[in-house]
Amino acid sequence: MAVKDEKKKGTLINELIKNGIYKLFDKQLYELPIIVLESEYNKLRGC
């Protein structure tokens, strides 16, 4: 994974944690692909 993608993934994880989401399905956030994290983040924002 590129450094840019890792930073983006870290940012998404931090934003989800701020909103009280620590796990999705049966996995920890860091185990999920970036596309799933982006999707969940967009749901929070109402996009």
Coordinates of N, CA and C in Angstrom, one line a residue:
M1 N 0.9 -1.2 0.0 CA 0.0 0.0 0.0 C 0.9 1.2 0.0
A2 N 0.6 2.2 -0.8 CA 1.3 3.4 -0.9 C 1.2 4.3 0.4
V3 N 2.2 5.1 0.6 CA 2.2 5.9 1.9 C 1.0 6.8 1.9
K4 N 0.6 7.4 0.7 CA -0.6 8.2 0.6 C -1.8 7.5 1.0
D5 N -2.0 6.2 0.5 CA -3.1 5.4 0.9 C -3.1 5.1 2.4
E6 N -2.0 4.8 2.9 CA -1.9 4.5 4.4 C -2.3 5.7 5.2
K7 N -1.9 6.9 4.8 CA -2.3 8.1 5.5 C -3.8 8.3 5.5
K8 N -4.4 8.1 4.3 CA -5.8 8.3 4.1 C -6.6 7.2 4.9
K9 N -6.1 6.0 4.9 CA -6.7 4.9 5.7 C -6.7 5.3 7.2
G10 N -5.6 5.8 7.6 CA -5.4 6.2 9.0 C -6.4 7.3 9.4
T11 N -6.5 8.3 8.5 CA -7.5 9.4 8.7 C -8.9 8.9 8.8
L12 N -9.3 8.0 7.8 CA -10.6 7.5 7.8 C -10.9 6.7 9.1
I13 N -9.9 5.9 9.6 CA -10.1 5.1 10.8 C -10.3 6.1 12.0
N14 N -9.5 7.1 12.0 CA -9.6 8.1 13.1 C -11.0 8.8 13.1
E15 N -11.5 9.1 12.0 CA -12.8 9.8 11.9 C -13.9 8.8 12.3
L16 N -13.8 7.6 11.9 CA -14.8 6.6 12.3 C -14.8 6.4 13.8
I17 N -13.6 6.3 14.4 CA -13.5 6.1 15.8 C -14.1 7.3 16.6
K18 N -13.8 8.5 16.1 CA -14.4 9.7 16.7 C -15.9 9.7 16.7
N19 N -16.5 9.0 15.7 CA -18.0 8.8 15.7 C -18.5 7.6 16.3
G20 N -17.6 6.9 17.1 CA -18.0 5.8 17.9 C -18.0 4.4 17.2
I21 N -17.4 4.4 16.0 CA -17.4 3.1 15.3 C -16.0 2.5 15.5
Y22 N -16.0 1.4 16.1 CA -14.7 0.7 16.4 C -14.5 -0.6 15.6
K23 N -15.6 -1.2 15.2 CA -15.6 -2.4 14.4 C -16.7 -2.3 13.3
L24 N -16.4 -3.0 12.2 CA -17.5 -3.2 11.2 C -17.6 -4.7 11.0
F25 N -18.8 -5.2 11.0 CA -19.0 -6.6 10.8 C -18.3 -7.3 12.0
D26 N -17.4 -8.2 11.7 CA -16.7 -8.9 12.8 C -15.2 -8.6 12.7
K27 N -14.9 -7.5 12.1 CA -13.5 -7.1 11.9 C -13.1 -5.7 12.5
Q28 N -11.9 -5.6 12.9 CA -11.4 -4.3 13.4 C -11.2 -3.4 12.2
L29 N -11.3 -2.1 12.4 CA -11.2 -1.2 11.2 C -9.9 -1.3 10.4
Y30 N -8.8 -1.5 11.1 CA -7.5 -1.6 10.4 C -7.4 -2.8 9.5
E31 N -8.3 -3.8 9.7 CA -8.3 -5.0 8.8 C -9.1 -4.8 7.5
L32 N -9.9 -3.8 7.4 CA -10.8 -3.6 6.3 C -10.1 -2.8 5.2
P33 N -10.5 -3.1 3.9 CA -9.9 -2.3 2.8 C -10.4 -0.9 2.8
I34 N -9.6 0.0 2.2 CA -9.9 1.4 2.3 C -11.2 1.7 1.6
I35 N -11.7 1.0 0.6 CA -12.9 1.3 0.0 C -14.1 1.1 1.0
V36 N -14.0 0.1 1.8 CA -15.1 -0.1 2.9 C -15.1 1.0 3.9
L37 N -13.9 1.4 4.3 CA -13.8 2.5 5.2 C -14.3 3.8 4.6
E38 N -14.0 4.1 3.3 CA -14.6 5.3 2.7 C -16.1 5.2 2.6
S39 N -16.6 4.1 2.3 CA -18.1 3.9 2.2 C -18.7 4.2 3.5
E40 N -18.2 3.6 4.6 CA -18.8 3.9 5.9 C -18.7 5.3 6.3
Y41 N -17.5 5.9 6.0 CA -17.3 7.3 6.3 C -18.3 8.2 5.6
N42 N -18.6 7.9 4.3 CA -19.5 8.7 3.5 C -20.9 8.5 4.0
K43 N -21.3 7.3 4.6 CA -22.6 7.1 5.2 C -22.8 8.0 6.4
L44 N -21.7 8.2 7.2 CA -21.8 9.1 8.3 C -22.0 10.5 7.9
R45 N -21.4 10.9 6.8 CA -21.5 12.3 6.4 C -22.8 12.5 5.6
G46 N -23.5 11.5 5.3 CA -24.7 11.6 4.6 C -24.6 11.8 3.1
C47 N -23.5 11.3 2.6 CA -23.2 11.4 1.1 C -23.8 10.2 0.4

